[in-house]
mmCIF file of C-alpha atoms in Angstrom:
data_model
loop_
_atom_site.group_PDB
_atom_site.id
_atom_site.type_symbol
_atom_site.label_atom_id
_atom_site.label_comp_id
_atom_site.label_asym_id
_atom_site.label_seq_id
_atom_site.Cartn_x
_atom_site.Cartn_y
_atom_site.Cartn_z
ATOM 1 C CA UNK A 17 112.458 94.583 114.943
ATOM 2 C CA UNK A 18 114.523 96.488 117.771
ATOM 3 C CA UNK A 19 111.126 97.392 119.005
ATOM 4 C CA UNK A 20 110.007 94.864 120.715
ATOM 5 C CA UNK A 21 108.984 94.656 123.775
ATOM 6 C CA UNK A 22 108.567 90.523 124.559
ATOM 7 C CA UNK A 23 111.741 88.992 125.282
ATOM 8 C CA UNK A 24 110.559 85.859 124.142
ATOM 9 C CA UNK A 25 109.566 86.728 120.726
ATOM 10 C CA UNK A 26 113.102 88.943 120.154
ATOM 11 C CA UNK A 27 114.682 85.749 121.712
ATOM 12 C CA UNK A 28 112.929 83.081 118.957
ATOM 13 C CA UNK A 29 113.371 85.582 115.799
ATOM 14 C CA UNK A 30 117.393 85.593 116.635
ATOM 15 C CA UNK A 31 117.115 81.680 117.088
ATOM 16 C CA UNK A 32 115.297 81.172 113.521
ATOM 17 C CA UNK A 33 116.851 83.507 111.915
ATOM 18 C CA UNK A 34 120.904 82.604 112.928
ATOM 19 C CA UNK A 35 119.847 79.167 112.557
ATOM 20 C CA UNK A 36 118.585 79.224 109.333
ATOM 21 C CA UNK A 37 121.914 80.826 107.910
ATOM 22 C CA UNK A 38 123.887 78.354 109.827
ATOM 23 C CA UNK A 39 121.786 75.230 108.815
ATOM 24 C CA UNK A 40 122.512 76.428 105.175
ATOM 25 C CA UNK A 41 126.026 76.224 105.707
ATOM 26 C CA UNK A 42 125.697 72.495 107.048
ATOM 27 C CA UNK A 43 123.783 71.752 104.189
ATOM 28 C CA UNK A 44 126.812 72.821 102.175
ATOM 29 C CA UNK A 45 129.636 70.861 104.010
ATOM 30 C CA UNK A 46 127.743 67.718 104.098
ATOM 31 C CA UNK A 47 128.035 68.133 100.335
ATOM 32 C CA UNK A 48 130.996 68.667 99.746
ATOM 33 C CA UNK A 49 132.347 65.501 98.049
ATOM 34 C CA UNK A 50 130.271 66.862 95.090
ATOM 35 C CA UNK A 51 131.811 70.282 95.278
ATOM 36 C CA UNK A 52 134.154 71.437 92.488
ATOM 37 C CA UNK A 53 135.235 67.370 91.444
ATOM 38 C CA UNK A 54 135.988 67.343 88.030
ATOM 39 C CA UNK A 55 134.743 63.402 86.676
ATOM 40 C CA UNK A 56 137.663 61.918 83.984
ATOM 41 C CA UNK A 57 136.855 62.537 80.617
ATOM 42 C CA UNK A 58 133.895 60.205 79.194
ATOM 43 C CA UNK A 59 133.342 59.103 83.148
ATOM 44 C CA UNK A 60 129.843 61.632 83.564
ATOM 45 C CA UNK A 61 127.322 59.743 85.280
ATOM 46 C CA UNK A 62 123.638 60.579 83.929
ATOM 47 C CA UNK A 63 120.561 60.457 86.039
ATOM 48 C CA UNK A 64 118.716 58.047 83.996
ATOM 49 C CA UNK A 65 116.404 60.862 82.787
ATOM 50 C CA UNK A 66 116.376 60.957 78.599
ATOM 51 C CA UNK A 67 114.266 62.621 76.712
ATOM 52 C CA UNK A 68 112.782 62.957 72.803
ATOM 53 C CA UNK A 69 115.070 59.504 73.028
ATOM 54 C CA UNK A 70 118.324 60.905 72.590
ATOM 55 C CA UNK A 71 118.485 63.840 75.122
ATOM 56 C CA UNK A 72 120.058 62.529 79.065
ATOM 57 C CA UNK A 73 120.592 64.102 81.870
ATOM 58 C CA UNK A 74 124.217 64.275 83.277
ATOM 59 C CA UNK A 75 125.039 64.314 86.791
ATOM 60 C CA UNK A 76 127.797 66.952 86.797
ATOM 61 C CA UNK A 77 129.387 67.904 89.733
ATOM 62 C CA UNK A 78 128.175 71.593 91.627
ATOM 63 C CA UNK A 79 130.226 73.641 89.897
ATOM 64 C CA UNK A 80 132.821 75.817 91.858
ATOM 65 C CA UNK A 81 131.103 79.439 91.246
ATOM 66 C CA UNK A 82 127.906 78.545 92.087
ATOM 67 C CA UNK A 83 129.484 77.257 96.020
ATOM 68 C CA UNK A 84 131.279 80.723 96.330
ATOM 69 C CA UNK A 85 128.323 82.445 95.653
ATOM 70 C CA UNK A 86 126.277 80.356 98.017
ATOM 71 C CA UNK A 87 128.870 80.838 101.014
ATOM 72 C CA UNK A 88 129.163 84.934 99.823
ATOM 73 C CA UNK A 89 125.139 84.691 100.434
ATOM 74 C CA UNK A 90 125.374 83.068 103.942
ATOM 75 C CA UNK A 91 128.358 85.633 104.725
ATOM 76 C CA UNK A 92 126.227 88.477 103.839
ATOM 77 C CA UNK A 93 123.162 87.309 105.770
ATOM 78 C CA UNK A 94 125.671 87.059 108.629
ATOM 79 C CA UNK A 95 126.735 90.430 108.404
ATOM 80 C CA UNK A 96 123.432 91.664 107.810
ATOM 81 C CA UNK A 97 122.004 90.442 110.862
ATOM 82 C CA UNK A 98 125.344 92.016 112.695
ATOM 83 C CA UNK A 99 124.767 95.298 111.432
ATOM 84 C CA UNK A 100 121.256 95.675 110.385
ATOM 85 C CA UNK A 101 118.734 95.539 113.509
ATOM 86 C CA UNK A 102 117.072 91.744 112.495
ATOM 87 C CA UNK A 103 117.395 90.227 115.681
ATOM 88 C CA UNK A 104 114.959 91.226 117.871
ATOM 89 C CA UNK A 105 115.354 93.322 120.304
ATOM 90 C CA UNK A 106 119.106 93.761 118.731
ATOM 91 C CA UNK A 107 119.271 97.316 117.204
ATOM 92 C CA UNK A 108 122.140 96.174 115.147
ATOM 93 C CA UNK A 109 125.657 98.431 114.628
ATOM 94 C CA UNK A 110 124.811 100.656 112.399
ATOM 95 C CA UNK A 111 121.871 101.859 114.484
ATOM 96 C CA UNK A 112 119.376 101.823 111.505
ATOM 97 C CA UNK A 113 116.081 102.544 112.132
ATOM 98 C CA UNK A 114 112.991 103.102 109.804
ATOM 99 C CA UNK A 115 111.329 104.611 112.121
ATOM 100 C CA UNK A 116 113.777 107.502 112.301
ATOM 101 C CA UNK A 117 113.844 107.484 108.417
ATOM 102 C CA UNK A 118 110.356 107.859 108.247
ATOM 103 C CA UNK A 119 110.394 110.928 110.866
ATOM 104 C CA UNK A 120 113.584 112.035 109.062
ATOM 105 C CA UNK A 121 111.622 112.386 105.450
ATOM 106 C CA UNK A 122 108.484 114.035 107.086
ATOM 107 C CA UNK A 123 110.727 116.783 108.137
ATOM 108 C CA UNK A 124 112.064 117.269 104.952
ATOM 109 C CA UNK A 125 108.919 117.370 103.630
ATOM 110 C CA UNK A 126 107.409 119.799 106.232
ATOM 111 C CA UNK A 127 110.526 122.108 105.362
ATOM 112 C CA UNK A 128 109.723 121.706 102.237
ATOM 113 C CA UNK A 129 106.117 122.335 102.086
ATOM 114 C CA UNK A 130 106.007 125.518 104.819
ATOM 115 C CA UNK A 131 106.737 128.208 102.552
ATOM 116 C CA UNK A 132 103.461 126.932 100.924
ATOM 117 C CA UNK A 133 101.189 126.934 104.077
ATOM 118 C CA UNK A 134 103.314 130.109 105.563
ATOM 119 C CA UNK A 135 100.811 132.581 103.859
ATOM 120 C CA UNK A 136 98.025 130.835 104.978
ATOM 121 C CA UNK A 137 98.518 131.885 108.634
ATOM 122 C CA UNK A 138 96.908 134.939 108.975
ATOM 123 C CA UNK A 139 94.089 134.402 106.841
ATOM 124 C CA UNK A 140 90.529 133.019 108.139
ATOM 125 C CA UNK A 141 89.190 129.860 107.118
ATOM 126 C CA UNK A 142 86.258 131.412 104.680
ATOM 127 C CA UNK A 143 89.050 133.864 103.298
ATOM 128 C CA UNK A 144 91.217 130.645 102.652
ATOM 129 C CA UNK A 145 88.634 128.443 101.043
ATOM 130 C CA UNK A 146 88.153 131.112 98.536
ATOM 131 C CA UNK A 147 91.850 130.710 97.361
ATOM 132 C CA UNK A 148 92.052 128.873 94.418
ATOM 133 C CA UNK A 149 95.540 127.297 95.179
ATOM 134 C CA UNK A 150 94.855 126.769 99.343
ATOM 135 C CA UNK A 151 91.598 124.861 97.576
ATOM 136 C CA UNK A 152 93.673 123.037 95.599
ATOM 137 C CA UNK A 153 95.910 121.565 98.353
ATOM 138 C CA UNK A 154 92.794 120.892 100.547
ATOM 139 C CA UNK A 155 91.248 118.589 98.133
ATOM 140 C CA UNK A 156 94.755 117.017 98.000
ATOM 141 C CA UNK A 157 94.806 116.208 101.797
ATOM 142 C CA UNK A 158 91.542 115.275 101.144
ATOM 143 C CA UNK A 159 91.696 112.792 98.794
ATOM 144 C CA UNK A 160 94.724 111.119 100.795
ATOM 145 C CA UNK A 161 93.276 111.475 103.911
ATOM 146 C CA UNK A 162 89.018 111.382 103.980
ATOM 147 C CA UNK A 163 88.154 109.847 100.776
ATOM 148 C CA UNK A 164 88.757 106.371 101.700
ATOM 149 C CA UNK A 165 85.384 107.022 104.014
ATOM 150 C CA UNK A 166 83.591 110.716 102.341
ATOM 151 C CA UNK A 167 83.659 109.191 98.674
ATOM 152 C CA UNK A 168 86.337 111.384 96.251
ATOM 153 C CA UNK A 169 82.972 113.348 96.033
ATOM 154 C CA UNK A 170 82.948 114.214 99.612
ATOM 155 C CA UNK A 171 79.045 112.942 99.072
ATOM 156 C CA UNK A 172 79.772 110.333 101.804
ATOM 157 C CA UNK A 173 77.491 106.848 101.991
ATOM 158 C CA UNK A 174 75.998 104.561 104.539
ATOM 159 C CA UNK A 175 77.329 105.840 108.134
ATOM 160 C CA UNK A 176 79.848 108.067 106.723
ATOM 161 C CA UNK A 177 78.152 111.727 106.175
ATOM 162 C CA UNK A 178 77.502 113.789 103.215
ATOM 163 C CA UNK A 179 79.964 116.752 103.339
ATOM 164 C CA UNK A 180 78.355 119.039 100.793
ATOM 165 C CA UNK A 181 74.518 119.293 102.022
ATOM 166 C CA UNK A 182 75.116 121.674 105.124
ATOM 167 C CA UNK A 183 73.735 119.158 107.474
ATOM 168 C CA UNK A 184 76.088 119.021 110.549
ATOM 169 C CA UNK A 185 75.790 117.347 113.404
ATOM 170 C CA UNK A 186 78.017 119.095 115.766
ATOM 171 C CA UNK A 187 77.580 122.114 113.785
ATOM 172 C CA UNK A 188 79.330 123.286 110.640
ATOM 173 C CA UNK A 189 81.032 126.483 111.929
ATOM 174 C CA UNK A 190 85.246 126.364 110.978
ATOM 175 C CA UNK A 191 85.609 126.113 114.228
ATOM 176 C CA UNK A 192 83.721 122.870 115.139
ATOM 177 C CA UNK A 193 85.130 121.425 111.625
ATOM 178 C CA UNK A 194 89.120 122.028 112.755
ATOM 179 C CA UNK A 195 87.778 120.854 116.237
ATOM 180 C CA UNK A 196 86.877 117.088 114.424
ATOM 181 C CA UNK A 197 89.267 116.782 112.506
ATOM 182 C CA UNK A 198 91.745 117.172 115.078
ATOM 183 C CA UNK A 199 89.980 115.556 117.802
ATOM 184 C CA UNK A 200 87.806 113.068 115.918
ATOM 185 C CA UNK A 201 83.904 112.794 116.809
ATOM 186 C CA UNK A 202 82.561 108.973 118.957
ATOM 187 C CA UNK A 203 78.947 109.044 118.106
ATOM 188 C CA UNK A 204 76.956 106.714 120.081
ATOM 189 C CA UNK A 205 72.892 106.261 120.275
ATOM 190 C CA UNK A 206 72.135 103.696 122.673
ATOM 191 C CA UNK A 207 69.825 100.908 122.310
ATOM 192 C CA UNK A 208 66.468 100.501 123.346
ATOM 193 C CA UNK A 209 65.578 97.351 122.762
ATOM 194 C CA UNK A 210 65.511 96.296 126.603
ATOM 195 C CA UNK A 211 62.991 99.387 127.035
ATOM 196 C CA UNK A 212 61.524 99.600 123.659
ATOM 197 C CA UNK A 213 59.870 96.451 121.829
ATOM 198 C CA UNK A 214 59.479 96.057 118.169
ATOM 199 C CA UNK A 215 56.000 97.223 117.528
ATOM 200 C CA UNK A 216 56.194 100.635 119.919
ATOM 201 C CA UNK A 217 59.961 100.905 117.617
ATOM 202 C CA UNK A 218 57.897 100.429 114.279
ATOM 203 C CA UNK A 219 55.445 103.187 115.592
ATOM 204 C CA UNK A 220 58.532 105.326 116.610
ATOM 205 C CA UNK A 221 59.842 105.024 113.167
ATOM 206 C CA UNK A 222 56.695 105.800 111.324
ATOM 207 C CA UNK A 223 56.345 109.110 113.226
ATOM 208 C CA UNK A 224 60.113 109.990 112.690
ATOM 209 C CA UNK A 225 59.500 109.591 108.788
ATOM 210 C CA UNK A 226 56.723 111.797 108.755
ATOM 211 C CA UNK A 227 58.553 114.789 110.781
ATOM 212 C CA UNK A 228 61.057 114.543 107.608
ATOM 213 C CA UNK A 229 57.514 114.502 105.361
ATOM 214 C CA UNK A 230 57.828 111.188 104.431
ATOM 215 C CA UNK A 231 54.830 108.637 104.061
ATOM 216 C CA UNK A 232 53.788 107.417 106.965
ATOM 217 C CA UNK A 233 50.889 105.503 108.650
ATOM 218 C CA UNK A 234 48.643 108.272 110.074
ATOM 219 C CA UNK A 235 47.579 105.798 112.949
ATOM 220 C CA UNK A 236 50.930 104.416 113.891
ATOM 221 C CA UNK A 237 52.215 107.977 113.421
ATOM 222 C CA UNK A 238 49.516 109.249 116.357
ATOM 223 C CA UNK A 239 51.347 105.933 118.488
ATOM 224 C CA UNK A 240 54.561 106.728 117.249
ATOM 225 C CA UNK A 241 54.326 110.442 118.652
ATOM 226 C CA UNK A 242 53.617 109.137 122.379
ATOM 227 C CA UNK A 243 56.589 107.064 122.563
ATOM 228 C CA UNK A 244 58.761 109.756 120.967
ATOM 229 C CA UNK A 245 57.756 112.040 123.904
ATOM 230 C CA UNK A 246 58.381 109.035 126.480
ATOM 231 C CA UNK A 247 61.919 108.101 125.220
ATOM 232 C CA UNK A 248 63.756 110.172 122.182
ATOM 233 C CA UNK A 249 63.153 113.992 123.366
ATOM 234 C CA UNK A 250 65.980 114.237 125.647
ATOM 235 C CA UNK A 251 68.416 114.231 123.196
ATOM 236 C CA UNK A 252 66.302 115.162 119.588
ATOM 237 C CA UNK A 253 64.194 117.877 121.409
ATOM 238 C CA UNK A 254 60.130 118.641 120.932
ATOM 239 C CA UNK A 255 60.629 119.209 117.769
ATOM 240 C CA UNK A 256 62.837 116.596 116.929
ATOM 241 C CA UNK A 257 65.441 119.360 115.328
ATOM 242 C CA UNK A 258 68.012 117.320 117.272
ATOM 243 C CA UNK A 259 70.964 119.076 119.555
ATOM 244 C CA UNK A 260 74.314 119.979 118.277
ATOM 245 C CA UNK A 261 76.008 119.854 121.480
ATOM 246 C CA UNK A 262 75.159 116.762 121.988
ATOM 247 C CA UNK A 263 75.259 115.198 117.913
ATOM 248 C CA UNK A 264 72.139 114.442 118.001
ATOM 249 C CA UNK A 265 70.597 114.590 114.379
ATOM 250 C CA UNK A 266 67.435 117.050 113.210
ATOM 251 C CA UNK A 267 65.165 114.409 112.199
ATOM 252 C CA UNK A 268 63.232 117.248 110.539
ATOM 253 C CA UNK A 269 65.439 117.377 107.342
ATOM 254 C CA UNK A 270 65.764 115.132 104.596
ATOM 255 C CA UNK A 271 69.576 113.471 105.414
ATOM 256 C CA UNK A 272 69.610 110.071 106.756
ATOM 257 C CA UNK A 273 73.150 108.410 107.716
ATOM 258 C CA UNK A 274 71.847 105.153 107.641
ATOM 259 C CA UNK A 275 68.606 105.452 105.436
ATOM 260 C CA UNK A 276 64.759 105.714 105.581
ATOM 261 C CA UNK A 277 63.310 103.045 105.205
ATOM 262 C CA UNK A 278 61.828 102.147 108.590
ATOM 263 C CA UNK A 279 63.658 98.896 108.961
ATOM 264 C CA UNK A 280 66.655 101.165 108.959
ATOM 265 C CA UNK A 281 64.898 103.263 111.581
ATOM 266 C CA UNK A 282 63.673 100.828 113.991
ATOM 267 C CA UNK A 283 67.519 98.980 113.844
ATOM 268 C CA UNK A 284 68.579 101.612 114.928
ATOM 269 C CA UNK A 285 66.409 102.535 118.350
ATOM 270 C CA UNK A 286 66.654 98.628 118.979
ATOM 271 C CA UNK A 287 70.071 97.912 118.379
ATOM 272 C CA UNK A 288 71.400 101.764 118.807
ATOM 273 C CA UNK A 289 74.384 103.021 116.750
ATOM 274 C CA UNK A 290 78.094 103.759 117.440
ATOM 275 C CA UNK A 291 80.500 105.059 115.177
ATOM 276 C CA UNK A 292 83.886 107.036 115.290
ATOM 277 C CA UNK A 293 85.295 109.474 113.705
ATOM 278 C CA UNK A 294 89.299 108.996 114.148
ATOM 279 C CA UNK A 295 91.131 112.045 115.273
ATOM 280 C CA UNK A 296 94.278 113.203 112.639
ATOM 281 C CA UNK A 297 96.214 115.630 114.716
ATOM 282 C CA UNK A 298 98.306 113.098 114.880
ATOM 283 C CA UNK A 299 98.453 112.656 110.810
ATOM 284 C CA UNK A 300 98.451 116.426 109.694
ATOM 285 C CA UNK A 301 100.172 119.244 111.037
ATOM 286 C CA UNK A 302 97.854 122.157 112.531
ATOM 287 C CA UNK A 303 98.314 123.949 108.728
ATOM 288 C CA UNK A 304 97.234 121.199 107.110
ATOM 289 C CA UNK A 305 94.727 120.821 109.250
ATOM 290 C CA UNK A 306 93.518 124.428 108.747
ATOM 291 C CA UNK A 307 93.699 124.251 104.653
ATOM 292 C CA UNK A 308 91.393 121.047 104.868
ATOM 293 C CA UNK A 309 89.201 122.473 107.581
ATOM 294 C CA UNK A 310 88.498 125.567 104.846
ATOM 295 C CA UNK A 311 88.145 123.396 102.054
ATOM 296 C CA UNK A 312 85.517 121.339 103.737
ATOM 297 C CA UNK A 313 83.827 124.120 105.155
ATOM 298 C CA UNK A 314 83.763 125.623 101.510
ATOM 299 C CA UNK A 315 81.619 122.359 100.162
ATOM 300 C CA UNK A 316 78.349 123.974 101.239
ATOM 301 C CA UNK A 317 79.771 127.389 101.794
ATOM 302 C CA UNK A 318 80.423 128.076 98.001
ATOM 303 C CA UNK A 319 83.561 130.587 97.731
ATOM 304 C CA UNK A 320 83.214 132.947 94.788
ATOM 305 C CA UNK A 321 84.694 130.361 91.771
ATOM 306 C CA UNK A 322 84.250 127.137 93.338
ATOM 307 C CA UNK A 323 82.332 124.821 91.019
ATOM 308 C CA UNK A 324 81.006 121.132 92.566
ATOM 309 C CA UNK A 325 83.160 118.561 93.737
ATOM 310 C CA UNK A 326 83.374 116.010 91.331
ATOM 311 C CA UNK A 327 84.735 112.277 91.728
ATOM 312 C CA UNK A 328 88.052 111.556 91.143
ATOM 313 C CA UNK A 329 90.031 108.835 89.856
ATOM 314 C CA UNK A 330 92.189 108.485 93.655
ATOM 315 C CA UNK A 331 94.449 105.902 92.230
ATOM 316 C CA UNK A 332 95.721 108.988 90.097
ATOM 317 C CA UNK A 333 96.434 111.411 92.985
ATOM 318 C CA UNK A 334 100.077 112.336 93.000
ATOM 319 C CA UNK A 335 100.119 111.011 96.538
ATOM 320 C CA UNK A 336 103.660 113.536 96.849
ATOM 321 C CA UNK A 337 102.113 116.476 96.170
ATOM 322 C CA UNK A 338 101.961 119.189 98.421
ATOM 323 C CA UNK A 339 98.831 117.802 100.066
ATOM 324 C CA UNK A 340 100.462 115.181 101.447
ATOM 325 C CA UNK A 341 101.102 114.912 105.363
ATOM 326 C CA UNK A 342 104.217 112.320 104.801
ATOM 327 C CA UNK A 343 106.219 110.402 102.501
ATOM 328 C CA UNK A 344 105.302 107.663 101.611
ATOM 329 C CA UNK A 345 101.820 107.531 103.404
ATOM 330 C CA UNK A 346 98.123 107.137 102.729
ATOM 331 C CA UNK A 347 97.297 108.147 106.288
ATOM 332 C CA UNK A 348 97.110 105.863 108.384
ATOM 333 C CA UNK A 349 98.559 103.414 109.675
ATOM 334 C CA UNK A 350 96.767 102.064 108.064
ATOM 335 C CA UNK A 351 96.326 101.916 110.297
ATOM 336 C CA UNK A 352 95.271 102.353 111.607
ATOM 337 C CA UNK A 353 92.394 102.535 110.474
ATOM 338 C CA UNK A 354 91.254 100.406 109.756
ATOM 339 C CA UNK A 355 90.804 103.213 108.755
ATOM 340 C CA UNK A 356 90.201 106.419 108.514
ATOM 341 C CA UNK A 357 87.652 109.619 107.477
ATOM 342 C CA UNK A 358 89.391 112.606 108.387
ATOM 343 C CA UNK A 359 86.792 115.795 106.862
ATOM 344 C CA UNK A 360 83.712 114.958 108.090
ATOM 345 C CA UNK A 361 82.088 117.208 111.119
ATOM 346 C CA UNK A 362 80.286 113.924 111.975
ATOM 347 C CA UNK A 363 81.031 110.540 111.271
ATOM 348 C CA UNK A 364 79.709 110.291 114.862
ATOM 349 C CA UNK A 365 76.380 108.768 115.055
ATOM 350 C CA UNK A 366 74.577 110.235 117.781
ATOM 351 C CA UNK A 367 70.963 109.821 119.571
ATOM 352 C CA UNK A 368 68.764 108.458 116.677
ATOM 353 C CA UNK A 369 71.500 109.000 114.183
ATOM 354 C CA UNK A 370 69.568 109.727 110.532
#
């Protein structure tokens, strides 16, 4: 409440809010001739209401109980609003926020949890994902952080990427990995529908599908190959085995972000692509950060005893378990984000994205 920053909003909550507590106890005193009288005995009058035929209604008086508790209520809202900050921009007397209780139980929690991540520190990423108990924790922070996007599988889905194939985008060194997931990825392939028209697209796409050896119209692909040359190979190459510095996808392989079909192809050199993977620095700490960074990597870089990722059942996480970045949180803030895919190397979908 205290954090607002419109005067006129802070201004109309304090309004409302006094108000209310005030018109309550108006309410009450314009009532009062009904407060605590006590009728003569046999003098009750009854509403009128009877029911089954023999059961009325009475019209007894409030009794005196109930209007102590009612003025206790508007006495505590009172105070509430003196001490607590509900005004507003009024931060209240006690000085309360939830903000600092939030960064207050992090803390703790960081304290709590760096004995954990302290051995971690001079080990490599590889040499970590090959610890049972650092894998552990990664699929934790996983789970609370990526699976909302990556599936609890990690096997991704439309737009968001497949973690466990050893296709990368950007390029699935630790390095890169700890690089997006601290930085985020913005993936953008821009449209070409101003340059490109549908048929010359359709031809694009059937030549794209056969560099991945899919079926594909021999003629069209012949077509398809010109315009390639003319508009795609800047970013995808010759070859079309794409360019990691730039994200832009090897259309050679069998992964497609966004599918095969060419429909799926030629919406996406008309109407281009852009997609975002959110940066978490900002959500895990750098250990963190480095567990899940060697637990992704590990998905198609098998360490010696890791078996497939299988799908789990998120709702029965134990969300306070040493994986998690705060109390209390499912990353993001909600946000923010809308959410939010923290492991991938490439949620960015870049020139042609597949």
């Amino acid at each position: 409440m205290s954090d607002f920053v419109n005067g006129f909003w802070g201004i109309f909550i304090s309004v409302v809010a006094v108000g209310g507590v005030l018109w309550c106890v108006w309410l009450l005193y314009t009532q009062r001739r009904w407060l605590g009288a006590k009728p003569a005995a046999g003098q009750v009058e009854d509403t009128g209401h009877v029911w089954d035929g023999d059961l009325t209604e009475l019209n007894n008086p409030v009794p005196t109980w109930w209007t102590w508790m009612y003025l206790l209520a508007c006495l505590f809202a009172l105070g509430y609003l003196f001490f607590m900050p509900g005004l507003g921009s009024y931060k209240g007397q006690l000085g309360y926020s939830s903000t600092e209780e939030v960064a207050r139980h992090q803390a703790q929690m960081a304290n709590a949890v760096r004995p954990i991540y302290a051995r971690f520190e001079t080990m490599t990423v590889p040499q970590i994902s090959q610890d049972a108990g650092a894998r552990e924790i990664g699929q934790r922070l996983f789970l609370n952080n990526c699976a909302q996007c990556h599936g609890s599988d990690a096997k991704g889905g439309p737009s968001f990427p497949n973690l466990t194939d050893g296709d990368w985008l950007h390029g699935g060194s630790p390095e890169v990995i700890m690089k997006t997931i601290k930085e985020g990825r913005h993936g953008v392939m821009p449209p070409w529908k101003a340059a490109i028209d549908a048929k010359a697209a359709g031809d694009i796409a059937q030549y794209v599908r056969s560099l991945s050896g899919l079926t594909a119209d021999p003629i069209r692909v012949f077509r398809g190959k010109r315009e390639f040359g003319n508009f795609c190979v800047a970013c995808h190459g010759v070859d079309g085995k794409g360019n990691p510095l730039v994200g832009a996808p090897n259309l050679t392989d069998d992964v497609w972000l966004y599918g095969s079909s060419e429909a799926s192809i030629v919406k996406t050199i008309l109407d281009g692509r852009d997609n975002r993977m959110p940066a978490h620095e900002h959500i895990l700490n750098p250990e963190q950060i480095k567990v899940l960074t060697a637990w992704v990597w590990g998905l198609s870089n098998k360490p010696e005893g890791a078996g497939d990722v299988q799908a789990v059942d998120t709702k029965a996480v134990d969300t306070a378990a040493v994986g998690t970045a705060a109390v209390g949180t499912a990353a993001v803030d909600t946000a923010a984000v809308d959410t939010a895919a923290v492991g991938t190397v490439a949620v960015g979908t870049t020139p042609l994205a597949k």
